[in-house]
mmCIF file of C-alpha atoms in Angstrom:
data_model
loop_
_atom_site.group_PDB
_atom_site.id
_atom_site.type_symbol
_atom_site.label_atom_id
_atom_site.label_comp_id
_atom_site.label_asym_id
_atom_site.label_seq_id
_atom_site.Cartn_x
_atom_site.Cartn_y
_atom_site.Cartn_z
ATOM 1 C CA UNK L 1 11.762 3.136 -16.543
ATOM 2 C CA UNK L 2 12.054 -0.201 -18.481
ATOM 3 C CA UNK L 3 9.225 -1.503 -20.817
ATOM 4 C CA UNK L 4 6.233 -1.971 -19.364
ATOM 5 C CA UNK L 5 4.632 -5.377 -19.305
ATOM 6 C CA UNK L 6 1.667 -5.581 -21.543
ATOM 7 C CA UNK L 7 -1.871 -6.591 -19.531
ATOM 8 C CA UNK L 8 -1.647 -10.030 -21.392
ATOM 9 C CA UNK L 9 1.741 -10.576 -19.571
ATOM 10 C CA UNK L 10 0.685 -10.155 -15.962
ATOM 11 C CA UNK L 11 -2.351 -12.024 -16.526
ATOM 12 C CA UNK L 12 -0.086 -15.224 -17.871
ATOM 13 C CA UNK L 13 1.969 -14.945 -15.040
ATOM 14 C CA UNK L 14 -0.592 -14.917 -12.805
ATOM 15 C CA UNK L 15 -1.819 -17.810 -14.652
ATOM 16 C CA UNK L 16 1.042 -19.961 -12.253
ATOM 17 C CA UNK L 17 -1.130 -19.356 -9.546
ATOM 18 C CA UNK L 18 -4.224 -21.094 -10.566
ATOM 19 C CA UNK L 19 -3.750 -24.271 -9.151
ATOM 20 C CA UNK L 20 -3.344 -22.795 -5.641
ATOM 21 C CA UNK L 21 -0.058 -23.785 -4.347
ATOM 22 C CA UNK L 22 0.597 -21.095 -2.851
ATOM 23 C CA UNK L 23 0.441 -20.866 1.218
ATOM 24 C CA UNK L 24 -1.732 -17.981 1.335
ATOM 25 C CA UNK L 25 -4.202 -19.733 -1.438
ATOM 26 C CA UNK L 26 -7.680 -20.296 -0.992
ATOM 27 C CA UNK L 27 -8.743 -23.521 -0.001
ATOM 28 C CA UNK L 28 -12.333 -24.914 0.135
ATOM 29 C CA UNK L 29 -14.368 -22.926 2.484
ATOM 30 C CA UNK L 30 -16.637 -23.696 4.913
ATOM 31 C CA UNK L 31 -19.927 -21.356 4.951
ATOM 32 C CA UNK L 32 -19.803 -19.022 6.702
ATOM 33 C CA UNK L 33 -20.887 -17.965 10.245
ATOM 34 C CA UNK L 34 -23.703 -15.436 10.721
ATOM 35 C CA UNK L 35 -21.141 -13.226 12.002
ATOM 36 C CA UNK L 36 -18.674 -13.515 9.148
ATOM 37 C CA UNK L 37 -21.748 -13.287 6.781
ATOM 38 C CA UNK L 38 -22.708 -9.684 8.217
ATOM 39 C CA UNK L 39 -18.894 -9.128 7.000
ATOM 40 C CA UNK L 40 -19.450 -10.303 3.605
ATOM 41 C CA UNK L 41 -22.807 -8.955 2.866
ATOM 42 C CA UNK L 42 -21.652 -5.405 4.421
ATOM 43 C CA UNK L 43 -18.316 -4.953 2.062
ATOM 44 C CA UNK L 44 -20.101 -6.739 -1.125
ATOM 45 C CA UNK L 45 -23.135 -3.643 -0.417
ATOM 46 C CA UNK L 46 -19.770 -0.914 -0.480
ATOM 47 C CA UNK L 47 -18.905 -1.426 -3.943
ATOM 48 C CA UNK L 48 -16.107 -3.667 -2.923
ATOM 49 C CA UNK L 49 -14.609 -6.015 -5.822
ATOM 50 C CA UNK L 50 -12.330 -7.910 -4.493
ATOM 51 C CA UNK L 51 -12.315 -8.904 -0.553
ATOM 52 C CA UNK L 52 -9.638 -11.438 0.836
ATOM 53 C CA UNK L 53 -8.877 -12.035 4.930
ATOM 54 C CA UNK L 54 -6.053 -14.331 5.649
ATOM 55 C CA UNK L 55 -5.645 -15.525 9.317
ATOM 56 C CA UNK L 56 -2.609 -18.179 10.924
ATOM 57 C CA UNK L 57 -2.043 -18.499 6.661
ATOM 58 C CA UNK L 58 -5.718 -20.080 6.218
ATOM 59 C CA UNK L 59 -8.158 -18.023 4.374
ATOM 60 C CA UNK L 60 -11.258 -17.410 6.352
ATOM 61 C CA UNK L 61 -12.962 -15.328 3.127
ATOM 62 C CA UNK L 62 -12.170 -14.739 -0.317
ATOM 63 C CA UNK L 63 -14.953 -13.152 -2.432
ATOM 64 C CA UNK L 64 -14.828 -11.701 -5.807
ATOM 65 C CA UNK L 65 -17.231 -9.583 -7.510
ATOM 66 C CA UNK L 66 -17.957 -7.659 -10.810
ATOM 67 C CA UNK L 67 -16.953 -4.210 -11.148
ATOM 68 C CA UNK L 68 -19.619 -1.928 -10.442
ATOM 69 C CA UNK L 69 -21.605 -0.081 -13.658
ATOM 70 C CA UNK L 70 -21.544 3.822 -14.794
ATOM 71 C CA UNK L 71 -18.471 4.088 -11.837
ATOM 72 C CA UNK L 72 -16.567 5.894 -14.589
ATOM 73 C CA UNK L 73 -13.411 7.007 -12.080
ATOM 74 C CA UNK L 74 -13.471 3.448 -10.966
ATOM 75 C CA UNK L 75 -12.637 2.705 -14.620
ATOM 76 C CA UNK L 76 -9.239 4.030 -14.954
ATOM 77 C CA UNK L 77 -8.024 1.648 -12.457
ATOM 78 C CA UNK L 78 -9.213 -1.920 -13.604
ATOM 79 C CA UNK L 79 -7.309 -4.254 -15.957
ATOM 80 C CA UNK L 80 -7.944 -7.670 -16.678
ATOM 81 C CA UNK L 81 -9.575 -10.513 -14.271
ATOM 82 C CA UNK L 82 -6.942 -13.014 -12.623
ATOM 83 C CA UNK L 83 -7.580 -16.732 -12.753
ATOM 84 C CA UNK L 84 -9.412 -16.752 -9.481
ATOM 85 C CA UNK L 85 -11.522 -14.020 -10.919
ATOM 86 C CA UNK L 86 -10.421 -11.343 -9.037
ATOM 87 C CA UNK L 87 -9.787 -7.992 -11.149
ATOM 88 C CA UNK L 88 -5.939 -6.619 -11.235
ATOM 89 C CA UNK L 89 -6.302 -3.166 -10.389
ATOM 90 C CA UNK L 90 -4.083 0.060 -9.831
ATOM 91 C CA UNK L 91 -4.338 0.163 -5.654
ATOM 92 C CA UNK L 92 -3.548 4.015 -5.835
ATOM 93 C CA UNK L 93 -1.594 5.349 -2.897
ATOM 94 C CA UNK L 94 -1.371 1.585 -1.621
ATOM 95 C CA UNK L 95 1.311 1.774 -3.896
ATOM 96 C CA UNK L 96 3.260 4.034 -1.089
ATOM 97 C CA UNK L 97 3.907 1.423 1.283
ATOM 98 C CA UNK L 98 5.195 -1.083 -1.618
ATOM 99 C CA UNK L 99 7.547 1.895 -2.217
ATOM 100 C CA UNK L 100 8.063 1.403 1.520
ATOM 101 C CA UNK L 101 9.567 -1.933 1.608
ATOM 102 C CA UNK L 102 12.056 -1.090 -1.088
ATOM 103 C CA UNK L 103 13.217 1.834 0.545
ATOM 104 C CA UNK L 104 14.065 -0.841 3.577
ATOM 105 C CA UNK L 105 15.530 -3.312 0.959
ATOM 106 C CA UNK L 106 18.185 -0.569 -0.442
ATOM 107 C CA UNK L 107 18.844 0.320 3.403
ATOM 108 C CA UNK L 108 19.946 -3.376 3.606
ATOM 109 C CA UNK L 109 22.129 -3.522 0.728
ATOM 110 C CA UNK L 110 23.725 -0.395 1.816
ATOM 111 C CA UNK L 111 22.414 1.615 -0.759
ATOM 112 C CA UNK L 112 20.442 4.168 0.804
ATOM 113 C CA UNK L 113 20.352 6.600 4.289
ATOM 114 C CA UNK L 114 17.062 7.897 5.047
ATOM 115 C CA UNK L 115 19.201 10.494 7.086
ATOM 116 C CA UNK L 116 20.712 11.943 3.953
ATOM 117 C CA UNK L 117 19.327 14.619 1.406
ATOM 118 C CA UNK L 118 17.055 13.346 -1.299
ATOM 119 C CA UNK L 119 19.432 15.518 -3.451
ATOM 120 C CA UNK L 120 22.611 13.007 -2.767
ATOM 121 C CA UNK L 121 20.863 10.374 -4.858
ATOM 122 C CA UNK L 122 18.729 12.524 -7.478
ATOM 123 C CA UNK L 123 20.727 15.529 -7.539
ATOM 124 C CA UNK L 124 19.997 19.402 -7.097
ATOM 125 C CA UNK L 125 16.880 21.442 -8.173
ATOM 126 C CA UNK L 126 14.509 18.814 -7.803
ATOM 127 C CA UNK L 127 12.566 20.854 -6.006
ATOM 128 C CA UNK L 128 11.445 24.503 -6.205
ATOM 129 C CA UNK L 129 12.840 25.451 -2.486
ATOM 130 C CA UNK L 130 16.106 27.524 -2.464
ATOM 131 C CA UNK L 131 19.118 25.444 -2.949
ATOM 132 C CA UNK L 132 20.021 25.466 0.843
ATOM 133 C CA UNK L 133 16.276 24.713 1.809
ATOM 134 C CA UNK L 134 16.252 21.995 -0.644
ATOM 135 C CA UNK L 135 19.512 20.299 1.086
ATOM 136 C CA UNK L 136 17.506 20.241 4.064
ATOM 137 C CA UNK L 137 15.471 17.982 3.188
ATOM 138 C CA UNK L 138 16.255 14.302 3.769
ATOM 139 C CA UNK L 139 14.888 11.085 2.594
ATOM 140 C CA UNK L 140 13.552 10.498 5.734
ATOM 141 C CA UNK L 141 11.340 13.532 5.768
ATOM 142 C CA UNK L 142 9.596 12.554 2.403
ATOM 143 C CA UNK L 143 9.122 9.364 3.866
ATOM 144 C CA UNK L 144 7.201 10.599 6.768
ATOM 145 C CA UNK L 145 5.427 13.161 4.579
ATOM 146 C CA UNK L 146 6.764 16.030 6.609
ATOM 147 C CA UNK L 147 9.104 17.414 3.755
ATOM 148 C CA UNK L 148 8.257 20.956 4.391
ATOM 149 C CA UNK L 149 7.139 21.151 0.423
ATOM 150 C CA UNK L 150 3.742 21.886 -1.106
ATOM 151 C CA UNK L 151 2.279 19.547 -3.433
ATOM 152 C CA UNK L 152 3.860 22.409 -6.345
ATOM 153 C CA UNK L 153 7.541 21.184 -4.544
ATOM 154 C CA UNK L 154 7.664 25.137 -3.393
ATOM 155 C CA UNK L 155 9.064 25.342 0.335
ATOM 156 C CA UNK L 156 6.698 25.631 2.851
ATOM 157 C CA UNK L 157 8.002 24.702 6.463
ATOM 158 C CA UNK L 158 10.983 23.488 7.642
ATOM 159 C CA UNK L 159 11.526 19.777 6.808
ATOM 160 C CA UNK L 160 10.271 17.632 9.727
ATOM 161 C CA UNK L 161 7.776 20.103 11.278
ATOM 162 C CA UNK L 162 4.475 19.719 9.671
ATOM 163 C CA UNK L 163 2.790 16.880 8.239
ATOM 164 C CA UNK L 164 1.405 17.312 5.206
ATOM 165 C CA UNK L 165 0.185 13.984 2.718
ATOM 166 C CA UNK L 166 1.846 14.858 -0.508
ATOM 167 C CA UNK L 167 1.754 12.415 -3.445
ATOM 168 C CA UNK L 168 3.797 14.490 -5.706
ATOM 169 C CA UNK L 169 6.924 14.657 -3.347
ATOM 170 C CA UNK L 170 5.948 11.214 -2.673
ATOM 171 C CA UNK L 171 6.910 9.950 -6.118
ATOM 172 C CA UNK L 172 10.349 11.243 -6.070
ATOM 173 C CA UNK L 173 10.768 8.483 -3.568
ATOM 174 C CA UNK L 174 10.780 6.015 -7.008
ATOM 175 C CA UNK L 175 13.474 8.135 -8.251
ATOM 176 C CA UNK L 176 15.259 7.522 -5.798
ATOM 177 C CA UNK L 177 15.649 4.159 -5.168
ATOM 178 C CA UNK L 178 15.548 3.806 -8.608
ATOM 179 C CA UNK L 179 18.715 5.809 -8.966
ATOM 180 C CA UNK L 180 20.401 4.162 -5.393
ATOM 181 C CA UNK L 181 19.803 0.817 -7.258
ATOM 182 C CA UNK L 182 21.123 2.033 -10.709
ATOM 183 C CA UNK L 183 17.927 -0.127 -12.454
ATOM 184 C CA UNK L 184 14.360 0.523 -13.393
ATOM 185 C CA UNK L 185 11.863 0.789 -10.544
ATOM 186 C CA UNK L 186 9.980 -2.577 -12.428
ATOM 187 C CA UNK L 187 13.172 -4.543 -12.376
ATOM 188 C CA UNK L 188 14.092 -3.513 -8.628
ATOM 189 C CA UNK L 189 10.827 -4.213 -7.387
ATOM 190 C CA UNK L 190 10.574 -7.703 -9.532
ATOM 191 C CA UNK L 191 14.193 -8.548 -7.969
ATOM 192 C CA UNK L 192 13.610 -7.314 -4.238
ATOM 193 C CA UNK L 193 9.458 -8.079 -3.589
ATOM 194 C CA UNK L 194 7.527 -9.420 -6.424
ATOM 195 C CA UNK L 195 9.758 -12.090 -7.469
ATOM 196 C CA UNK L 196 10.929 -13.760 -4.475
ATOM 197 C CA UNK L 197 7.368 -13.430 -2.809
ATOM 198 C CA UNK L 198 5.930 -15.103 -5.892
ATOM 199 C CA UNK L 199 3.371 -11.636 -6.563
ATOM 200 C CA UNK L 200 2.869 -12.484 -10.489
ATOM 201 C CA UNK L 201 -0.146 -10.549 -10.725
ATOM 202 C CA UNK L 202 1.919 -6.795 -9.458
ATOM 203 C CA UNK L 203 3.679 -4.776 -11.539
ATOM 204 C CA UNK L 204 4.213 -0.911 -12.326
ATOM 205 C CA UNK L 205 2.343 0.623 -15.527
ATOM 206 C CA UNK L 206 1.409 3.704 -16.667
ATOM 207 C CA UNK L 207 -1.223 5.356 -16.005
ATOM 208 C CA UNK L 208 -3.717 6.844 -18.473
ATOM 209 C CA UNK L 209 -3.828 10.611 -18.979
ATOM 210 C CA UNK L 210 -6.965 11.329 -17.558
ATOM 211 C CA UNK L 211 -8.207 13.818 -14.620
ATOM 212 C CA UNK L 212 -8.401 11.494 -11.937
ATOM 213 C CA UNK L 213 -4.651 10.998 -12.449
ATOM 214 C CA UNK L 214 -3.343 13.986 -13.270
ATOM 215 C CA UNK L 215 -3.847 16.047 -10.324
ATOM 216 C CA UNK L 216 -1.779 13.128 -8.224
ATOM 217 C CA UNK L 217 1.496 13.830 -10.598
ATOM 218 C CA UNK L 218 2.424 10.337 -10.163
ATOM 219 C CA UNK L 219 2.005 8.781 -13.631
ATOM 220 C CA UNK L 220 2.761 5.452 -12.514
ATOM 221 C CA UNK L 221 0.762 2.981 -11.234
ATOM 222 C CA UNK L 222 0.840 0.135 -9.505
ATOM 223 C CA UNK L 223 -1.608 -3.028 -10.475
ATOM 224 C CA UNK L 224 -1.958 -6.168 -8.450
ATOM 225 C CA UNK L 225 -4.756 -8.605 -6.954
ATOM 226 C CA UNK L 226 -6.428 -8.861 -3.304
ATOM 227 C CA UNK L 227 -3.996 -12.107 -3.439
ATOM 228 C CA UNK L 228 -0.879 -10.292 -4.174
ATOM 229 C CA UNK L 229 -1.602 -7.507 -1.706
ATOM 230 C CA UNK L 230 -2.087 -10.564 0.813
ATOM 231 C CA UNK L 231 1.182 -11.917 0.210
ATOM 232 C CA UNK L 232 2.687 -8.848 0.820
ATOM 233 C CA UNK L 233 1.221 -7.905 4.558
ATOM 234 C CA UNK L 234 1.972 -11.450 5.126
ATOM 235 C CA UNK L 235 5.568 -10.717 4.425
ATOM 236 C CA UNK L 236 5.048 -7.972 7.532
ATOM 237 C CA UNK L 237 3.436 -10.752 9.553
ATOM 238 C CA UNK L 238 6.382 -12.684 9.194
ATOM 239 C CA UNK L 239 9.232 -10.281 9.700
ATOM 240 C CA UNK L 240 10.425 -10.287 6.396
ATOM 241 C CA UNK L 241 10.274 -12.986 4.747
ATOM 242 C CA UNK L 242 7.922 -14.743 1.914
ATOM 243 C CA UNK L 243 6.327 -17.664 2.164
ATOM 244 C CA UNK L 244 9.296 -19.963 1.235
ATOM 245 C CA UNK L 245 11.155 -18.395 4.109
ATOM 246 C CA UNK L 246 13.138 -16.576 1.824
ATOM 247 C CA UNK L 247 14.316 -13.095 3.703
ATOM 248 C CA UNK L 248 12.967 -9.724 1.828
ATOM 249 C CA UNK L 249 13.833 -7.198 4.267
ATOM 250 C CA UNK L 250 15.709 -7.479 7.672
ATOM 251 C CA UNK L 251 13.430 -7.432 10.663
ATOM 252 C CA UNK L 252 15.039 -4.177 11.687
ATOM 253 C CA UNK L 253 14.355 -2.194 8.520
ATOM 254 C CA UNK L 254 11.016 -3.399 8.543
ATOM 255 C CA UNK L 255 10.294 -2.438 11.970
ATOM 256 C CA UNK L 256 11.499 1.151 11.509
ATOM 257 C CA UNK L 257 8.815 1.391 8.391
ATOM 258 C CA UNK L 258 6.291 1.657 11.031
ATOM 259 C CA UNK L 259 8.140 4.266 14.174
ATOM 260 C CA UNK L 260 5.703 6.426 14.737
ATOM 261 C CA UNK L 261 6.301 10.310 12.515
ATOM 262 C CA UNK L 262 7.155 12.825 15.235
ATOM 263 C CA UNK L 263 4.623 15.210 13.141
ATOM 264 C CA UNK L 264 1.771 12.555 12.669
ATOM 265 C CA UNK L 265 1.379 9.532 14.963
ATOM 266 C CA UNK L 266 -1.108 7.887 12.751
ATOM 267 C CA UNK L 267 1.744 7.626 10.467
ATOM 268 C CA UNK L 268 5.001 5.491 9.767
ATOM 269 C CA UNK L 269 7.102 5.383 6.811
ATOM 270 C CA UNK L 270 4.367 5.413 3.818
ATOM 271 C CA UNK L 271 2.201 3.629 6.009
ATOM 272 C CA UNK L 272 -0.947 4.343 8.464
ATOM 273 C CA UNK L 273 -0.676 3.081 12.247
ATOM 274 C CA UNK L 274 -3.166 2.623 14.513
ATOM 275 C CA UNK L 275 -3.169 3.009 18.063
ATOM 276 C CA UNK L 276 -2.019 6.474 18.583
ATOM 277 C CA UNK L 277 -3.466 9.402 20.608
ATOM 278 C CA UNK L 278 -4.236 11.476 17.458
ATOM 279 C CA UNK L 279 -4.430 11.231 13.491
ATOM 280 C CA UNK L 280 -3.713 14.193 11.112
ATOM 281 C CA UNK L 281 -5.918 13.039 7.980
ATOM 282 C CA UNK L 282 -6.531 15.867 4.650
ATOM 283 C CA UNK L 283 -4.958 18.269 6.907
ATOM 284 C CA UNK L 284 -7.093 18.045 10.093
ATOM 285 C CA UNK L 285 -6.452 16.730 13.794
ATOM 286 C CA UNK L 286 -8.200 13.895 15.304
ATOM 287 C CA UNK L 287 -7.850 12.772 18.459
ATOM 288 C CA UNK L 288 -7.909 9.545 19.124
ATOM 289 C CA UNK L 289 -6.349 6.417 17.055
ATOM 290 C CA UNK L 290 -6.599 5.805 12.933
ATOM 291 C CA UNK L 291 -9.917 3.298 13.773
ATOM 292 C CA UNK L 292 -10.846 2.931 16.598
ATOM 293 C CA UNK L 293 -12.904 -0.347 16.298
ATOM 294 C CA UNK L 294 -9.358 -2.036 14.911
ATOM 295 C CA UNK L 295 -6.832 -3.512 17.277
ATOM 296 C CA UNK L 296 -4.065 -1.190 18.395
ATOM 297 C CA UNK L 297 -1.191 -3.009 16.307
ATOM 298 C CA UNK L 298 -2.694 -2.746 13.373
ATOM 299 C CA UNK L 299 -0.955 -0.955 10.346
ATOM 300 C CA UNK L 300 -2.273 -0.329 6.658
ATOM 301 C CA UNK L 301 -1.352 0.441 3.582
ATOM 302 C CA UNK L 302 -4.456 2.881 1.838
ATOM 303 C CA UNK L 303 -5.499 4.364 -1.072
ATOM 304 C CA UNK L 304 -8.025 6.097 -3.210
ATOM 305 C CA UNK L 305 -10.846 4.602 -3.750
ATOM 306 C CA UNK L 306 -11.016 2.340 -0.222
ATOM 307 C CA UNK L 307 -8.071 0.487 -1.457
ATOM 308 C CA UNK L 308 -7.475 -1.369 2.289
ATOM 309 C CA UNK L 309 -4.407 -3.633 3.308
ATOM 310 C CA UNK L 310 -4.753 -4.261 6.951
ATOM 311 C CA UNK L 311 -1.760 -5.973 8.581
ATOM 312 C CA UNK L 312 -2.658 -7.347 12.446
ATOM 313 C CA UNK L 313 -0.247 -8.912 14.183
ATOM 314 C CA UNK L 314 -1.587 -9.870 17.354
ATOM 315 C CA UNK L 315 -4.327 -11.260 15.207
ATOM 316 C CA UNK L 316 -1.906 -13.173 12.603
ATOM 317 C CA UNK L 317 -4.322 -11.507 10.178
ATOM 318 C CA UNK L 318 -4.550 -9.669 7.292
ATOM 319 C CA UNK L 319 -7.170 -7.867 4.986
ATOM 320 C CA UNK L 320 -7.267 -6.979 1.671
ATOM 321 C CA UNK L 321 -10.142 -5.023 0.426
ATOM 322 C CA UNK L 322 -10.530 -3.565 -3.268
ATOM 323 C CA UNK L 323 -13.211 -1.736 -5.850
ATOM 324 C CA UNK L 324 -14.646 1.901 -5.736
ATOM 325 C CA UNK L 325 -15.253 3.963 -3.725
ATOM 326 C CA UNK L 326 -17.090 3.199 -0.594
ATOM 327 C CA UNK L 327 -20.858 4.864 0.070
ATOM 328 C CA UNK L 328 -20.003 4.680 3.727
ATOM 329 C CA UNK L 329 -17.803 7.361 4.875
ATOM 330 C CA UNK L 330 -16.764 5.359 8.185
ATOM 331 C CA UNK L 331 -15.962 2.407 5.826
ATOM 332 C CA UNK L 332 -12.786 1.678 7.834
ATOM 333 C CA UNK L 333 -14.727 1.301 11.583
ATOM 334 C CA UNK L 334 -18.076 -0.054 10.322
ATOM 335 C CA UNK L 335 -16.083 -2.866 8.670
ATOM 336 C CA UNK L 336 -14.131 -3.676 12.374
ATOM 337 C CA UNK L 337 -16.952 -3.618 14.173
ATOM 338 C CA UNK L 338 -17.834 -6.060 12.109
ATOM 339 C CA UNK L 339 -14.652 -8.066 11.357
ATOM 340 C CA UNK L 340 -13.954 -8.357 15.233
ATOM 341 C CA UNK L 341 -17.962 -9.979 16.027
ATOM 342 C CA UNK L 342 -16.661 -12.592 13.069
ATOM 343 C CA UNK L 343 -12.922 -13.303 13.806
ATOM 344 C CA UNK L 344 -11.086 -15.105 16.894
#
């Protein structure tokens, strides 16, 4: 990968954004209703850090708060504090779904096929399945997380019959369209998202060497703000393209990011989908959709530590949520039965 950029450096270039120009910026707010108040004071009593909800491009809430004390996994994923005062911080498997949209990108330009091997872009033996197993396996499969692999990369199932959330196999996916674009993963993702979407806080870095990375085997990480995160679902809200109209991905390669995995319906291409008759989650069957409280279109992008990116289209709205870990297990439906008393 290329050099990373020092802390300093994606604070200053975040430092563009401090006089709000941007569509998705926060303007003055009005207070807020009783109902939207039950929101606030609910996430801001979870831990939360950072909590942003963008609806029809207006922001409805943006609230920022210190990180919380003694948290010491919490930690090893804060940087510095953007202009608006929100903290940058490593979003965890949120990163997936990033990962997602550049996967579509390189479709565009011709430079990948999820129907091919992973092995036509990064080569043999990158896995510890037999050579013909391994040739089995096709971009597509790691995409869905149904690559047949254990998180050791040892065959396990035929690729596309079980689901099985892998972050290991997952970050071969960097390799490769890394190695289909023939440039670091920081430049390609500067060039094809960050950039033209104006995202100055995000960037890749790498991660310390500490427990609560290690056991992921995906040393890099990737840091933005609740703003950032924001711009990017509202590039899903608006088929592809930032906020100067600018086109990111076509509106068909971003619509296949979210068909539905034959092994898990709960579950696109790096991302979660609601609305489906059952979700396989740390290895167990639910029936019923991802949260139930949520509307049936919506689609996230999640991580560790409660990292939340809701995209709803039939809502025009998206929701950003960042910090530590939440106290409440059922984080994701106590906050919609909440968010849907407080928004239109």
């Amino acid at each position: 990968m290329s050099q990373q950029p020092s802390r300093r450096t994606i604070v200053a270039g975040a430092a563009a954004l401090s006089g709000l120009a941007h569509p998705l910026a926060a303007a003055a707010q009005p207070a807020a209703s009783p109902a939207m108040q039950a929101v606030l004071d609910y996430v801001q009593g979870q831990k939360t850090t950072g909590f942003l909800i963008i609806q029809n491009r207006r922001t409805l809430a943006e609230r920022n708060w210190p990180a919380p004390a003694g948290d010491a996994v919490f930690k090893n994923f804060v940087y510095e504090t953007a202009p608006e005062g929100a903290l940058l911080e490593d979003v965890a498997s949120q990163q997936k779904s990033f990962v997602s949209l550049l996967v579509a990108v390189a479709i565009d330009k011709g430079l990948l096929d999820v129907a091919r091997p992973v092995s036509a872009y990064i080569g043999s033996g990158w896995s510890k399945a037999a050579s013909d197993q391994e040739a089995r396996i096709r971009l597509v499969d790691v995409l869905t997380m149904s690559s047949g692999l254990t998180e050791g990369f040892a065959y396990a199932a035929p690729p596309g019959a079980v689901f099985f959330y892998n972050t290991p196999v997952y970050a071969i996916t960097k390799m490769v369209v890394a190695a289909a674009a023939k440039a670091p993963l920081q430049t390609v993702t500067h060039d094809w998202l960050t950039g033209p979407a104006g995202m100055s806080h995000t960037a890749w870095r790498k991660r310390p060497s500490t427990p609560a990375f290690a056991a992921a085997d995906n040393p890099t990480g990737l840091v933005t703000s609740p703003r950032d995160a924001a711009r990017f679902g509202q590039i899903v809200l608006d088929g592809g393209k930032a906020a100067d109209g600018r086109r990111i991905v076509s509106e068909a390669s971003l619509r296949a990011m979210f068909d539905r995995s034959a092994t898990n319906p709960a579950y696109g291409r790096f991302w979660w989908l609601n609305g489906g008759a059952f979700t396989v989650r740390a290895g167990k069957r639910v029936d019923g959709p991802l949260i139930p409280a949520a509307p049936a279109d919506l689609v996230a992008a999640l991580g560790a530590l409660d990292r939340k990116l809701y995209v709803v289209p039939s809502k025009k709205l998206v929701v950003v949520r960042m910090g530590a870990a939440t106290p409440d297990k059922a984080f994701d439906q106590q906050l919609w039965l909440r968010l849907t008393k407080a928004i239109a």
